[in-house]
mmCIF file of N, CA and C in Angstrom:
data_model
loop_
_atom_site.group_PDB
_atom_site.id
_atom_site.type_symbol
_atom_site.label_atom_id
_atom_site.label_comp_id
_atom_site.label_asym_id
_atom_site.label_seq_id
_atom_site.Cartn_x
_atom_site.Cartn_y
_atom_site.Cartn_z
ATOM 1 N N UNK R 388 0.841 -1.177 0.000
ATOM 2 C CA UNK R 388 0.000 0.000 0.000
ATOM 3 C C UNK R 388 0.888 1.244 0.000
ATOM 4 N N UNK R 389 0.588 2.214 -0.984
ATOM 5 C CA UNK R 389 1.278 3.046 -0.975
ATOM 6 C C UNK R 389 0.824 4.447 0.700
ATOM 7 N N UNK R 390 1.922 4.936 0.633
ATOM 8 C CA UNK R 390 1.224 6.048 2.276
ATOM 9 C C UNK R 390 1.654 7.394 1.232
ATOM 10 N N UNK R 391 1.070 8.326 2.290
ATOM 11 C CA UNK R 391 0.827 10.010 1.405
ATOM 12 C C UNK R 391 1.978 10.232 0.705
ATOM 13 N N UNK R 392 3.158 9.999 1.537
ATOM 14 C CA UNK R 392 4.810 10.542 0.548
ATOM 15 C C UNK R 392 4.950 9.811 -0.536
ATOM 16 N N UNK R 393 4.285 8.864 -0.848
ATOM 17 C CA UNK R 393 4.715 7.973 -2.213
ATOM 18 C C UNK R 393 3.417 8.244 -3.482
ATOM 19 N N UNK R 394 2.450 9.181 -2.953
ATOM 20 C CA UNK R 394 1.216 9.619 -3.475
ATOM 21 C C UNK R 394 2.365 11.457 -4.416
ATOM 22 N N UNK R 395 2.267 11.541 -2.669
ATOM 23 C CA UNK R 395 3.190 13.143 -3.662
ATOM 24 C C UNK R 395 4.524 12.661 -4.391
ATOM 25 N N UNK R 396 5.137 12.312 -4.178
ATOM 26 C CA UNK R 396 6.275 11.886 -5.325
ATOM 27 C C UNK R 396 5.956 11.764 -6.254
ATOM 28 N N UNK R 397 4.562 11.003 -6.523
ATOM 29 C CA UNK R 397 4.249 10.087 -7.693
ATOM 30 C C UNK R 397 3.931 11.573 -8.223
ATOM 31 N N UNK R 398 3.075 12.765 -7.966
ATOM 32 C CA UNK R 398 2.553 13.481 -8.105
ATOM 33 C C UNK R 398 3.394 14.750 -8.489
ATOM 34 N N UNK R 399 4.632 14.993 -7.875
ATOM 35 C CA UNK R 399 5.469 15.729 -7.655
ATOM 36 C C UNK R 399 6.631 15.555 -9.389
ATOM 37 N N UNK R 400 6.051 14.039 -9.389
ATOM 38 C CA UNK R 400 7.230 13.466 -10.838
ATOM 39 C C UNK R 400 6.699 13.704 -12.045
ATOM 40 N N UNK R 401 5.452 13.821 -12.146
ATOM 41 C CA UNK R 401 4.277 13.895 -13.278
ATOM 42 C C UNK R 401 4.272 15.531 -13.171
ATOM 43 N N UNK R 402 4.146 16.050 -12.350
ATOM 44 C CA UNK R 402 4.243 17.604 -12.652
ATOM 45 C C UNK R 402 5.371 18.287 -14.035
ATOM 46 N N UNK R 403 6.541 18.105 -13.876
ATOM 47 C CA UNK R 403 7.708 18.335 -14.708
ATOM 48 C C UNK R 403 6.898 18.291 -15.900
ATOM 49 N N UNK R 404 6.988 17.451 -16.168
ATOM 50 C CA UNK R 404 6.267 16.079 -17.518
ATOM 51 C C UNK R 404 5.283 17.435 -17.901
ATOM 52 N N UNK R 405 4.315 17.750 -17.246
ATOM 53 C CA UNK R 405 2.974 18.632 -17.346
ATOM 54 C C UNK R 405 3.513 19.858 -17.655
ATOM 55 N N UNK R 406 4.563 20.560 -17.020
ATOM 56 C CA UNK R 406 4.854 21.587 -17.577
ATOM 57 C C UNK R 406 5.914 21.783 -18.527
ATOM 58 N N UNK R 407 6.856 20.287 -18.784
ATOM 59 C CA UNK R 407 7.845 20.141 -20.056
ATOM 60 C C UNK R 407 6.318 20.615 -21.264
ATOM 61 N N UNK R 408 5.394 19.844 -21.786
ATOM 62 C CA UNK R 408 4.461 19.761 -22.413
ATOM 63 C C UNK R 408 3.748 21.093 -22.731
ATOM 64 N N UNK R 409 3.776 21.741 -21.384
ATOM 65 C CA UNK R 409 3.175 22.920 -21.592
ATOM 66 C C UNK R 409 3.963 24.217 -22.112
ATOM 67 N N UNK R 410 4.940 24.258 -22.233
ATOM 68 C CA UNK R 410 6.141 24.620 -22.220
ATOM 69 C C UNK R 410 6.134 24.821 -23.896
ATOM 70 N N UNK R 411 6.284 23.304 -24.369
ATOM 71 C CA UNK R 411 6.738 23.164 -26.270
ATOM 72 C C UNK R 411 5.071 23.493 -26.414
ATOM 73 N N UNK R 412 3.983 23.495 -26.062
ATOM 74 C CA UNK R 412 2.856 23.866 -26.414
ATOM 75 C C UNK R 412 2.949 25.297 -26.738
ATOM 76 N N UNK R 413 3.326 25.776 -25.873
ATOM 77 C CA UNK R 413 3.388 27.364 -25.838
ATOM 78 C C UNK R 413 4.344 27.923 -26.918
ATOM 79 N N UNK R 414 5.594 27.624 -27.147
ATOM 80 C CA UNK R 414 6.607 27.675 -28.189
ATOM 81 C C UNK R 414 5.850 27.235 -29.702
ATOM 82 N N UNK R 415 5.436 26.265 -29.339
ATOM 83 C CA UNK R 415 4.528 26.088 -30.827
ATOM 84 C C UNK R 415 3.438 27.236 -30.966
ATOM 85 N N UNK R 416 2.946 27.541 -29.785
ATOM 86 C CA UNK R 416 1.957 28.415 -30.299
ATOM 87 C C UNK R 416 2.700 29.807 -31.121
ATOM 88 N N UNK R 417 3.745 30.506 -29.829
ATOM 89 C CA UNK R 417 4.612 31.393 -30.476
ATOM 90 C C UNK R 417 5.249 31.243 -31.845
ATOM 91 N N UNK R 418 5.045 30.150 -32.383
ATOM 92 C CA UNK R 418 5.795 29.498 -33.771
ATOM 93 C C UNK R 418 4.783 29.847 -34.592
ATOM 94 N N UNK R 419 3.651 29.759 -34.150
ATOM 95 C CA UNK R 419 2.371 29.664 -35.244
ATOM 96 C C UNK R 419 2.197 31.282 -35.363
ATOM 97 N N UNK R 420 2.330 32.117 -34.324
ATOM 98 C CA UNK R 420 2.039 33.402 -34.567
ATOM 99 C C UNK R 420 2.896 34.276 -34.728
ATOM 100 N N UNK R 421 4.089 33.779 -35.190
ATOM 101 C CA UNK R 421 5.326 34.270 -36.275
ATOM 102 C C UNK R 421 4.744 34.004 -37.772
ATOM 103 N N UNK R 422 4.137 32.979 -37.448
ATOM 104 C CA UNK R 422 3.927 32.272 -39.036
ATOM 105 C C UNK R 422 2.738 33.187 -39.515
ATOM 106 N N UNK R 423 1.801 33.190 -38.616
ATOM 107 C CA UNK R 423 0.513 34.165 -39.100
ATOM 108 C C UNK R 423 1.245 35.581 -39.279
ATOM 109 N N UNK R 424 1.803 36.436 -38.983
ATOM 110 C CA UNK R 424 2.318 37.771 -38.608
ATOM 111 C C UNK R 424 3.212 37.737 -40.195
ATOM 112 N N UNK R 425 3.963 36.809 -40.486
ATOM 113 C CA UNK R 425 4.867 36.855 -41.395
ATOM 114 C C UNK R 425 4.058 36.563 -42.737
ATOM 115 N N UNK R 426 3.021 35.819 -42.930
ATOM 116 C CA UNK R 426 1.673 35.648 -43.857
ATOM 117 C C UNK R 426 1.044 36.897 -44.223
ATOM 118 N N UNK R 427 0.647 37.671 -43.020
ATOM 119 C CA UNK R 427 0.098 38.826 -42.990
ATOM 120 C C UNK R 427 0.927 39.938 -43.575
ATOM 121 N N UNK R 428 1.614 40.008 -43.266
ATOM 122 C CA UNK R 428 3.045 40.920 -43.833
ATOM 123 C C UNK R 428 3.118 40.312 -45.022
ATOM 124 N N UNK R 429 3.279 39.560 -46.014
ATOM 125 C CA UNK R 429 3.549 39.118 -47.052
ATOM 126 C C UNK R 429 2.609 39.301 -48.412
ATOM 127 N N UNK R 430 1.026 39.179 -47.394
ATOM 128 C CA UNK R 430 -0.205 39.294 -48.087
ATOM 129 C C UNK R 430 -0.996 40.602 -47.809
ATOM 130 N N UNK R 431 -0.226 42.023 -48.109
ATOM 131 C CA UNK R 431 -0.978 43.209 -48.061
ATOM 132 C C UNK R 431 -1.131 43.664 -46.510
ATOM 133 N N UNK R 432 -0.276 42.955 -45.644
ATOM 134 C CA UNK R 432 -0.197 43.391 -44.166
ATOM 135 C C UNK R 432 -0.934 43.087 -43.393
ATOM 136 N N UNK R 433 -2.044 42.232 -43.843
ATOM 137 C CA UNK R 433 -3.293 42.064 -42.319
ATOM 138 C C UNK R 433 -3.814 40.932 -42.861
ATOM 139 N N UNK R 434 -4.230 40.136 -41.802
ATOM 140 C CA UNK R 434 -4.731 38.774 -42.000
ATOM 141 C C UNK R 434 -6.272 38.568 -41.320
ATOM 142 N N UNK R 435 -6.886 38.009 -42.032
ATOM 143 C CA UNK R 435 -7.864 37.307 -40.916
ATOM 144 C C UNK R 435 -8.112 35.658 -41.107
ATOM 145 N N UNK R 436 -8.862 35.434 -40.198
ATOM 146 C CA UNK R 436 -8.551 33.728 -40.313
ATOM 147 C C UNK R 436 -9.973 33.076 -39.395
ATOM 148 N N UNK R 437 -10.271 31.827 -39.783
ATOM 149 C CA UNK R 437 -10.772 31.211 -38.904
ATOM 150 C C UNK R 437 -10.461 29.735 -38.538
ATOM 151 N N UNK R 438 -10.699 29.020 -37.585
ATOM 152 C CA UNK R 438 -10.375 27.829 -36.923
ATOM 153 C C UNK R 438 -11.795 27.028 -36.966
ATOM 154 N N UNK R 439 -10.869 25.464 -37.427
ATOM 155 C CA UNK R 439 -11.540 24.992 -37.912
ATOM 156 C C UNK R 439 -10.962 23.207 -36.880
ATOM 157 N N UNK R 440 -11.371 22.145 -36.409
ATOM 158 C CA UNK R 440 -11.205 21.546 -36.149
ATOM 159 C C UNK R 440 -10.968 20.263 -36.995
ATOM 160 N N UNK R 441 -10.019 19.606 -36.648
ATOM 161 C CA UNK R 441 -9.922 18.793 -38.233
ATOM 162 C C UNK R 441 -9.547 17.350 -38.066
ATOM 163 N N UNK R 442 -9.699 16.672 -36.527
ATOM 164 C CA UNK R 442 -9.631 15.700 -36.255
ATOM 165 C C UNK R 442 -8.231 14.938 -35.235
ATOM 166 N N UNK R 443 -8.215 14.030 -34.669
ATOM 167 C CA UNK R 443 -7.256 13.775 -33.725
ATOM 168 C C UNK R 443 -6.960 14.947 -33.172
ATOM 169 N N UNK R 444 -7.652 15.712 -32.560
ATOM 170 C CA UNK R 444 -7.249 17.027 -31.749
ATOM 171 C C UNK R 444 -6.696 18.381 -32.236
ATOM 172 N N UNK R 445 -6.273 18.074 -33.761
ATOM 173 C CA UNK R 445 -5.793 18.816 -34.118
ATOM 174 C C UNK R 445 -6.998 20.170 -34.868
ATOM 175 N N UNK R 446 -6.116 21.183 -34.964
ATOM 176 C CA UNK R 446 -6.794 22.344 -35.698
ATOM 177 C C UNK R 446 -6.674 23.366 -36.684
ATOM 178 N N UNK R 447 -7.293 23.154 -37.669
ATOM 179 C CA UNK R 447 -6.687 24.248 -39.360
ATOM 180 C C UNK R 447 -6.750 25.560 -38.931
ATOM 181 N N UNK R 448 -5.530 26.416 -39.146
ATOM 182 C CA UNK R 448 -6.157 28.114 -38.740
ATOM 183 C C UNK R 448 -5.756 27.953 -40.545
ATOM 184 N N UNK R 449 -7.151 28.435 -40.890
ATOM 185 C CA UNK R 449 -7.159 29.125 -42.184
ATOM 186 C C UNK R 449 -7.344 30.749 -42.279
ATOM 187 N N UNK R 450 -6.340 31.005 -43.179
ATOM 188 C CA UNK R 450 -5.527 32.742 -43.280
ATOM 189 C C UNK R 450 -6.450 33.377 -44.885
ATOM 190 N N UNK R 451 -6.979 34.448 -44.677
ATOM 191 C CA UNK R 451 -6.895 35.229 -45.677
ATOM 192 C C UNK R 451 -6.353 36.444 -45.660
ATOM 193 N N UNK R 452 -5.262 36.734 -46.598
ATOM 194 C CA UNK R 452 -4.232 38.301 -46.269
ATOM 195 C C UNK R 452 -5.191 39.121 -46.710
ATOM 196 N N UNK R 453 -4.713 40.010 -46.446
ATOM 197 C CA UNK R 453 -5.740 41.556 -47.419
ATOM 198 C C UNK R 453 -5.572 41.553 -48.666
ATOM 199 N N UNK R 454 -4.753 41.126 -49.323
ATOM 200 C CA UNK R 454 -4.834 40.976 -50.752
ATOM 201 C C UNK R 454 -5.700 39.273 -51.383
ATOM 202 N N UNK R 455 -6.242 38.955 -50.659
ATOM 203 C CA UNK R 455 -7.106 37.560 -51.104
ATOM 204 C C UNK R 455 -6.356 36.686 -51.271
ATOM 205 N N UNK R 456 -4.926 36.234 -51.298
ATOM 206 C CA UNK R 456 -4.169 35.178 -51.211
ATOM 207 C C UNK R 456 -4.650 34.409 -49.722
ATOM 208 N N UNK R 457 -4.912 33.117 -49.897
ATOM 209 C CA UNK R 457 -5.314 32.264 -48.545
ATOM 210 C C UNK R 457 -4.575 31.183 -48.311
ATOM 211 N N UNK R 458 -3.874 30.951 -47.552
ATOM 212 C CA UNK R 458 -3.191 29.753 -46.664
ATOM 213 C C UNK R 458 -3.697 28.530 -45.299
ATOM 214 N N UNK R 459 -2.859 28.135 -44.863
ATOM 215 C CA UNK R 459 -3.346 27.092 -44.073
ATOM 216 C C UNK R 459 -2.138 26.814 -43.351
ATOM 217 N N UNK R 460 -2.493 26.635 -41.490
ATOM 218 C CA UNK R 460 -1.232 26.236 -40.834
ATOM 219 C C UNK R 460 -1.971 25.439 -39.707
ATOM 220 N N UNK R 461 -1.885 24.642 -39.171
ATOM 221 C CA UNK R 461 -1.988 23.071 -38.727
ATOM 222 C C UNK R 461 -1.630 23.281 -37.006
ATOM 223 N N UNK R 462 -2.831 23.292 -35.869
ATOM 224 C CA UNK R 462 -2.046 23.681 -34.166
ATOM 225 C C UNK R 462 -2.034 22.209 -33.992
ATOM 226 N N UNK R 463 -1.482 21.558 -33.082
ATOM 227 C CA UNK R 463 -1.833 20.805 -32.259
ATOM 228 C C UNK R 463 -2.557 20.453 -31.217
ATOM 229 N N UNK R 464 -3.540 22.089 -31.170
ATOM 230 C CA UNK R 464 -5.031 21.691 -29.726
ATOM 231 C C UNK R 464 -5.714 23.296 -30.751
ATOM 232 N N UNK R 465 -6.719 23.160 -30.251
ATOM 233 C CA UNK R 465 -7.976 23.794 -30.722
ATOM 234 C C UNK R 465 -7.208 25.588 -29.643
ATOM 235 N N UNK R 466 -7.298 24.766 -28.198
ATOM 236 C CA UNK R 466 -6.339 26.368 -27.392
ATOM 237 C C UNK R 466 -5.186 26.736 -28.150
ATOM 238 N N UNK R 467 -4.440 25.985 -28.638
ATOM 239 C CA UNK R 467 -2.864 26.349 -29.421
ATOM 240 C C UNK R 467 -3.157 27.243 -30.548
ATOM 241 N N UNK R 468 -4.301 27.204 -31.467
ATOM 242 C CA UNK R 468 -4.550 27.787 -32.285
ATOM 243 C C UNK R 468 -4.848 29.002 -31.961
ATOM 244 N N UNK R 469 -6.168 29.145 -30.848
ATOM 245 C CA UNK R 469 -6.935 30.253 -30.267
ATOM 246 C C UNK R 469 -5.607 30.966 -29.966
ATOM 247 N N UNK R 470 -4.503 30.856 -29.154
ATOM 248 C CA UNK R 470 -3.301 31.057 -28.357
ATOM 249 C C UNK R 470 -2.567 32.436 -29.842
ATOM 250 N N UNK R 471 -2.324 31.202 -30.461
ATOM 251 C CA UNK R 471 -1.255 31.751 -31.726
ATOM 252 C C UNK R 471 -2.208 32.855 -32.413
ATOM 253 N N UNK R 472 -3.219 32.620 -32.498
ATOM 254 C CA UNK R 472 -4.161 33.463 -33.159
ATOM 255 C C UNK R 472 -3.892 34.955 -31.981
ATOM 256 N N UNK R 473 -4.441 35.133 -31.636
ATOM 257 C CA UNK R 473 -4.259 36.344 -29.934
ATOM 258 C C UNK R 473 -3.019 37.017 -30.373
ATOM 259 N N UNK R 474 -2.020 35.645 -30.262
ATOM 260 C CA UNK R 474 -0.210 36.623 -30.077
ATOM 261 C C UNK R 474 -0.422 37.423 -31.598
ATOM 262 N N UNK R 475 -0.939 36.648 -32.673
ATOM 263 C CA UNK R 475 -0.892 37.235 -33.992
ATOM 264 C C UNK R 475 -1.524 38.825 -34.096
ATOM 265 N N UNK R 476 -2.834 38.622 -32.922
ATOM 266 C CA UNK R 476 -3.353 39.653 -33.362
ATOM 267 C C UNK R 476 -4.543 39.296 -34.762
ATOM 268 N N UNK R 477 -4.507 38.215 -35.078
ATOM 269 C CA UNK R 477 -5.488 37.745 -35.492
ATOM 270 C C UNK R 477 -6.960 37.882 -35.934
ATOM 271 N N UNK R 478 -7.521 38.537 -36.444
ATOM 272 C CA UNK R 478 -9.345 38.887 -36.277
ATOM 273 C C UNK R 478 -9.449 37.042 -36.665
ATOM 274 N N UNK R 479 -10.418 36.957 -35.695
ATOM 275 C CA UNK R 479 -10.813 35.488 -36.159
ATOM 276 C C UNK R 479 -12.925 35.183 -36.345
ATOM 277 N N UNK R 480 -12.800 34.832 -37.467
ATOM 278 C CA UNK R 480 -14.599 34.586 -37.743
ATOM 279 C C UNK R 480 -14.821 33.167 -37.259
ATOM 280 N N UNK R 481 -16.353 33.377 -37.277
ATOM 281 C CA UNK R 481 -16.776 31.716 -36.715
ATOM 282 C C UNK R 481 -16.991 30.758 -37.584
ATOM 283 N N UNK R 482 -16.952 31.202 -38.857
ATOM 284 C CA UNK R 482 -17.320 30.262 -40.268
ATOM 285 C C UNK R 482 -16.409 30.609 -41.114
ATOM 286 N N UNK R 483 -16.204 29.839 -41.765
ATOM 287 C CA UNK R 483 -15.239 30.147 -43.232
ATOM 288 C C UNK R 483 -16.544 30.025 -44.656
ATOM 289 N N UNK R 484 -17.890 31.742 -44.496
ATOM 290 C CA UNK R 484 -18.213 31.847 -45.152
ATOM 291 C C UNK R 484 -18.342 33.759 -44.954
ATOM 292 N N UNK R 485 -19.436 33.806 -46.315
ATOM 293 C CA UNK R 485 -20.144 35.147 -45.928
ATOM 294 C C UNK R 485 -18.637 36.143 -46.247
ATOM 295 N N UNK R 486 -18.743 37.202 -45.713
ATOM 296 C CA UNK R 486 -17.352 37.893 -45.727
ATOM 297 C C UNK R 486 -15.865 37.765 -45.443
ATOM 298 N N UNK R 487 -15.995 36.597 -44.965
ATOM 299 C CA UNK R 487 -14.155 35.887 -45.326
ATOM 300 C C UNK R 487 -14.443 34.959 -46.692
ATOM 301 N N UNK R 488 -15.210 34.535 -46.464
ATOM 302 C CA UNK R 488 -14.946 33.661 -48.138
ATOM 303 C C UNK R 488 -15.151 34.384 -49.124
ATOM 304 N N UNK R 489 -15.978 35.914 -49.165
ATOM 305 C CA UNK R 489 -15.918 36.477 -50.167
ATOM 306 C C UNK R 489 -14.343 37.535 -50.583
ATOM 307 N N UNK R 490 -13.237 37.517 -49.156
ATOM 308 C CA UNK R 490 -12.482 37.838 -49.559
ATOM 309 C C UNK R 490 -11.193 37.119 -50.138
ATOM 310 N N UNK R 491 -11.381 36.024 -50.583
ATOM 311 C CA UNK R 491 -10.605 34.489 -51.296
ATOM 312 C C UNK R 491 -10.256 35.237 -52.613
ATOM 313 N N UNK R 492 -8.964 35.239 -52.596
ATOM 314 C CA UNK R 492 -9.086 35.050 -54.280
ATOM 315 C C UNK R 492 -8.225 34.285 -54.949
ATOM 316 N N UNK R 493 -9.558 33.522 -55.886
ATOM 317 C CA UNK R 493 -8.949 32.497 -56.571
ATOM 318 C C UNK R 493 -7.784 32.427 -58.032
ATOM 319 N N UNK R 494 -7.297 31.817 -57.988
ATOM 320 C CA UNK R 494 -6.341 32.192 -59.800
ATOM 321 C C UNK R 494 -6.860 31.055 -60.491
ATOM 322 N N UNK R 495 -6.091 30.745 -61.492
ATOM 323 C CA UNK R 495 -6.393 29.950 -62.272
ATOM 324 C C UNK R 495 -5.929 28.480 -61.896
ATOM 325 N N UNK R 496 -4.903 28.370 -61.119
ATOM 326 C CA UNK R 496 -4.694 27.114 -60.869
ATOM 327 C C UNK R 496 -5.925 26.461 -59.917
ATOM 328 N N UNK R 497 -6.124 26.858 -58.821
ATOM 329 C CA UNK R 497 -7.416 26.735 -58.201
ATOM 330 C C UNK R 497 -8.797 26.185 -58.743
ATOM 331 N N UNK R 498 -9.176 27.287 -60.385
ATOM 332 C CA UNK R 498 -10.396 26.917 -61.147
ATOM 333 C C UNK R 498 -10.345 25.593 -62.017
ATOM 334 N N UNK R 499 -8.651 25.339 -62.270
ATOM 335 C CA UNK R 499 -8.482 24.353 -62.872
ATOM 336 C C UNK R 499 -8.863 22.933 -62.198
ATOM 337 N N UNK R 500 -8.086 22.944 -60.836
ATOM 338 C CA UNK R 500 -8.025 21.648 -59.660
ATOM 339 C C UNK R 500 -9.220 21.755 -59.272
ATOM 340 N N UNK R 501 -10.356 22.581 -58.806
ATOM 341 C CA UNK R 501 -11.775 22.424 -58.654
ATOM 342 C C UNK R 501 -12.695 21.605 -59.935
ATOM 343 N N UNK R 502 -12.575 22.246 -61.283
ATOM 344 C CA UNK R 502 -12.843 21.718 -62.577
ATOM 345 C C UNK R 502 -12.871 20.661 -63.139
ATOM 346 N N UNK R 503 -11.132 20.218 -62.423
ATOM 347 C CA UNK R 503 -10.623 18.538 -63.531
ATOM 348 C C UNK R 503 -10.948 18.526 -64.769
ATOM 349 N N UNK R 504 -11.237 17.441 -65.202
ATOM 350 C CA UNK R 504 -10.873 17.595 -66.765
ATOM 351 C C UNK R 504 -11.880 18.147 -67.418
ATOM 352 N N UNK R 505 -13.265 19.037 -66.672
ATOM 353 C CA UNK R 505 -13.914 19.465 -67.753
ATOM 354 C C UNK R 505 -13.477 20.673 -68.154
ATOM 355 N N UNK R 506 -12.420 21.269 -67.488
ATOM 356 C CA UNK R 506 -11.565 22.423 -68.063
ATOM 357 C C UNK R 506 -10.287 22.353 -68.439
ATOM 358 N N UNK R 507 -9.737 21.395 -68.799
ATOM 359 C CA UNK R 507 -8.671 20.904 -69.188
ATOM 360 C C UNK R 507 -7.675 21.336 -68.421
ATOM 361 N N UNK R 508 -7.711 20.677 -66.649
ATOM 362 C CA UNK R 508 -7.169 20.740 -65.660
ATOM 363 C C UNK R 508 -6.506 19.659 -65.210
ATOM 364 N N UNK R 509 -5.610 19.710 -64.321
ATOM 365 C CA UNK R 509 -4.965 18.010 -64.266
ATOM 366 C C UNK R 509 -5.890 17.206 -64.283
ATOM 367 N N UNK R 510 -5.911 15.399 -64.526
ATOM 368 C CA UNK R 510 -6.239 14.457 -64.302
ATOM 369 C C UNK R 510 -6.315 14.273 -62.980
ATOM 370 N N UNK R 511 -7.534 13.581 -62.286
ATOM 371 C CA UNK R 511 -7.518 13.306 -60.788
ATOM 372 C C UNK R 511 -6.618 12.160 -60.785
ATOM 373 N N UNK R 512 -5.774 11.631 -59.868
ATOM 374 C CA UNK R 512 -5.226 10.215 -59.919
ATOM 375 C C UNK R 512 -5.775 9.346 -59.513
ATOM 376 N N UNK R 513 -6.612 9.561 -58.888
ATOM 377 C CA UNK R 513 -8.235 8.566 -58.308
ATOM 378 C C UNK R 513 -9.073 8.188 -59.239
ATOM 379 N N UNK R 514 -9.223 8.732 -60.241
ATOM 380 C CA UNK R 514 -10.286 8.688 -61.542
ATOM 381 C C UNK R 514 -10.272 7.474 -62.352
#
């Protein structure tokens, strides 16, 4: 049977662990909102974006710059995103429709890969 001092040890050893974790969480987040900031700067200076959940925990922050160029960067928790988004400075919407999707802009490679071959766009390799 374990007694209280072998309860806190156990407890005391798992802590580290909790804040090693929390630690590269946070660094990733700071990673992500270099990445948004440097997007934004690249694409007419200002970004907006929304979060999108995308399975095994993970979460899409999808970017539109002010000039309609749109990207995609990948958190590891739904908070990591919210997190990186904040440091970015971020405007973030609740849908990826309505007035962020109307500020998308598409080129031609885009109309092609939506199209396939009825616009004489690549071949799907699934087809």
């Amino acid at each position: 049977m374990l007694s209280m001092a072998d309860t806190q040890q156990a407890d005391e050893a798992a802590e580290p662990a909790a804040t090693a974790a929390g630690k590269s969480g946070d660094r990733r987040a700071a990673r992500l909102a270099r990445q948004i900031r440097a997007f934004a700067a690249s694409h007419g200076g200002s970004a907006e974006g929304q979060l999108a959940h995308i399975g095994r925990g993970r979460t899409r922050i999808a970017l539109v710059g002010a000039n309609g160029e749109w990207g995609n960067l990948v958190a590891d928790s739904f908070d990591q995103a919210k997190d990186a988004a904040a440091q970015a400075g971020l405007t973030l919407h609740d849908d990826f429709d309505g007035d962020l999707a109307a500020k998308v802009r598409t080129g031609r490679y885009e109309w092609t890969r939506m199209a396939g071959l009825q616009l004489g766009g690549p071949a799907n390799a699934g087809a």
